[in-house]
Amino acid sequence: MSTTQNLSDRVAVITGASSGIGEATAKRLAAAGAKVALLARRADRLEKLSAEIAEAGGTALAIRVDVADAGAVRAAAERVAAEWGPADLVFNNAGVMLPGPIDEQRYDQWGRQIDVNIVGLMNVIGAFVPQLTAAPTRQV
C-alpha cells in the first residue's frame, strides 16, 4: 500500500527548505509531482537543492527569504503566485533552536528564536492563507 499521493500540478511551499526536515519534505513532494517553492535564508543550499530536484525530474523554485521579515515573506508569496498560481500546500517548517544551558543564553539569541519560531510562523500564515483559500484544492 502506498501512502504517497500524486501531487501533479499542485504547488507546495516549504519554509526552512535548505536543510533537515524541510529539505527532505521538498524532495518527497517533488518526487510525488508537486512544484516546490523552496524558502529559506541560505541561498547556496536552496540553489543546490533546486538543481537536485530538477535533475531528478522535478520542478523547484528557490527563494531566499527570512521568515522573520514580513515584507520578504509577502514578496515570496507574490512570486510563487505569479509564477505558478496559488499555493495548494504550505509546510511552515522554518525554525531555530539554540541549544545550551538557559543561564548561558543571551537575550538576542532568545529574540532570534522568537522572531523565527513565532513571528515567522505568523508571517507565513498571513502571506499564504489567502492563496490557500483561493486554491482549487482548497483545504485550510
Short mmCIF file of C-alpha atoms in Angstrom, two decimals:
data_model
loop_
_atom_site.label_atom_id
_atom_site.label_comp_id
_atom_site.label_asym_id
_atom_site.label_seq_id
_atom_site.Cartn_x
_atom_site.Cartn_y
_atom_site.Cartn_z
CA MET A 1 0.00 0.00 0.00
CA SER A 2 1.38 3.38 -0.99
CA THR A 3 0.94 6.43 1.20
CA THR A 4 2.18 8.83 -1.48
CA GLN A 5 -0.42 10.85 -3.38
CA ASN A 6 0.06 12.06 -6.92
CA LEU A 7 0.64 15.78 -6.48
CA SER A 8 0.96 16.70 -10.16
CA ASP A 9 0.18 20.35 -10.81
CA ARG A 10 -0.02 21.10 -7.08
CA VAL A 11 2.03 23.99 -5.73
CA ALA A 12 3.80 23.28 -2.44
CA VAL A 13 5.66 25.88 -0.39
CA ILE A 14 8.25 24.70 2.13
CA THR A 15 9.88 27.09 4.59
CA GLY A 16 13.16 26.04 6.13
CA ALA A 17 13.78 24.11 2.93
CA SER A 18 17.57 24.43 2.89
CA SER A 19 18.24 21.51 5.26
CA GLY A 20 16.83 18.83 7.51
CA ILE A 21 13.11 18.11 7.52
CA GLY A 22 12.40 20.95 5.07
CA GLU A 23 14.88 19.62 2.52
CA ALA A 24 13.58 16.05 2.87
CA THR A 25 9.98 17.25 2.55
CA ALA A 26 10.80 19.21 -0.60
CA LYS A 27 12.42 16.18 -2.23
CA ARG A 28 9.49 13.93 -1.30
CA LEU A 29 6.85 16.36 -2.58
CA ALA A 30 8.75 16.97 -5.82
CA ALA A 31 9.07 13.21 -6.35
CA ALA A 32 5.28 12.98 -5.95
CA GLY A 33 4.85 15.55 -8.73
CA ALA A 34 4.38 18.83 -6.86
CA LYS A 35 6.01 22.05 -7.94
CA VAL A 36 8.00 23.01 -4.86
CA ALA A 37 8.78 26.56 -3.77
CA LEU A 38 11.85 26.37 -1.56
CA LEU A 39 12.01 29.15 1.02
CA ALA A 40 14.96 29.63 3.39
CA ARG A 41 17.78 32.03 4.25
CA ARG A 42 20.68 30.04 2.78
CA ALA A 43 20.58 30.76 -0.96
CA ASP A 44 23.51 28.48 -1.80
CA ARG A 45 21.77 25.47 -0.27
CA LEU A 46 18.48 26.38 -1.93
CA GLU A 47 20.12 26.54 -5.35
CA LYS A 48 21.80 23.17 -4.78
CA LEU A 49 18.51 21.59 -3.69
CA SER A 50 16.66 23.15 -6.62
CA ALA A 51 19.23 21.67 -9.02
CA GLU A 52 18.96 18.23 -7.37
CA ILE A 53 15.18 18.30 -7.72
CA ALA A 54 15.42 19.35 -11.37
CA GLU A 55 17.97 16.58 -12.08
CA ALA A 56 15.50 14.08 -10.61
CA GLY A 57 12.79 15.37 -12.97
CA GLY A 58 11.02 17.70 -10.55
CA THR A 59 10.21 21.40 -10.60
CA ALA A 60 11.54 23.77 -7.96
CA LEU A 61 11.76 27.49 -7.34
CA ALA A 62 14.40 28.71 -4.86
CA ILE A 63 13.51 31.90 -2.99
CA ARG A 64 15.87 33.33 -0.39
CA VAL A 65 13.76 34.69 2.45
CA ASP A 66 13.99 35.22 6.18
CA VAL A 67 10.56 34.30 7.56
CA ALA A 68 11.01 36.88 10.34
CA ASP A 69 10.76 39.61 7.65
CA ALA A 70 7.05 40.03 6.89
CA GLY A 71 7.67 42.05 3.73
CA ALA A 72 10.06 39.44 2.35
CA VAL A 73 7.56 36.66 3.06
CA ARG A 74 4.77 38.60 1.29
CA ALA A 75 7.09 39.15 -1.69
CA ALA A 76 7.87 35.43 -1.78
CA ALA A 77 4.15 34.60 -1.71
CA GLU A 78 3.53 37.03 -4.57
CA ARG A 79 6.36 35.48 -6.59
CA VAL A 80 5.02 31.95 -6.09
CA ALA A 81 1.54 33.04 -7.19
CA ALA A 82 2.89 34.97 -10.19
CA GLU A 83 4.98 32.04 -11.42
CA TRP A 84 2.75 29.06 -10.61
CA GLY A 85 -0.59 30.27 -9.29
CA PRO A 86 -1.79 29.99 -5.70
CA ALA A 87 -0.15 27.62 -3.25
CA ASP A 88 -2.03 24.40 -2.59
CA LEU A 89 0.16 23.23 0.29
CA VAL A 90 2.28 25.14 2.79
CA PHE A 91 4.76 23.42 5.06
CA ASN A 92 5.57 26.06 7.67
CA ASN A 93 8.76 24.34 8.74
CA ALA A 94 11.34 27.10 9.38
CA GLY A 95 12.63 27.18 12.91
CA VAL A 96 15.71 27.66 15.04
CA MET A 97 16.79 26.26 18.37
CA LEU A 98 19.78 27.49 20.25
CA PRO A 99 20.92 24.65 22.50
CA GLY A 100 22.70 25.16 25.75
CA PRO A 101 22.05 25.93 29.39
CA ILE A 102 19.43 28.61 29.92
CA ASP A 103 21.78 30.69 32.05
CA GLU A 104 24.18 30.92 29.09
CA GLN A 105 21.61 32.18 26.59
CA ARG A 106 21.79 35.82 25.55
CA TYR A 107 18.74 38.00 25.09
CA ASP A 108 19.46 38.48 21.38
CA GLN A 109 19.51 34.69 20.95
CA TRP A 110 16.10 34.40 22.58
CA GLY A 111 14.88 37.22 20.39
CA ARG A 112 16.01 35.44 17.23
CA GLN A 113 14.23 32.25 18.28
CA ILE A 114 11.01 34.18 18.87
CA ASP A 115 11.37 36.06 15.59
CA VAL A 116 11.75 32.88 13.54
CA ASN A 117 9.67 30.38 15.51
CA ILE A 118 6.68 32.57 16.36
CA VAL A 119 6.73 35.76 14.29
CA GLY A 120 7.98 33.87 11.23
CA LEU A 121 5.24 31.28 11.60
CA MET A 122 2.60 34.02 11.67
CA ASN A 123 4.20 35.88 8.73
CA VAL A 124 3.96 32.74 6.59
CA ILE A 125 0.36 32.12 7.64
CA GLY A 126 -0.57 35.72 6.86
CA ALA A 127 1.09 35.68 3.45
CA PHE A 128 -0.12 32.29 2.22
CA VAL A 129 -3.59 31.72 3.73
CA PRO A 130 -5.20 33.95 1.07
CA GLN A 131 -3.64 31.71 -1.59
CA LEU A 132 -4.68 28.53 0.18
CA THR A 133 -8.29 29.67 0.41
CA ALA A 134 -8.24 30.64 -3.28
CA ALA A 135 -6.63 27.38 -4.44
CA PRO A 136 -8.81 24.98 -6.43
CA THR A 137 -7.87 22.22 -3.98
CA ARG A 138 -8.86 24.38 -1.03
CA GLN A 139 -8.19 22.75 2.31
CA VAL A 140 -7.07 25.01 5.15
#
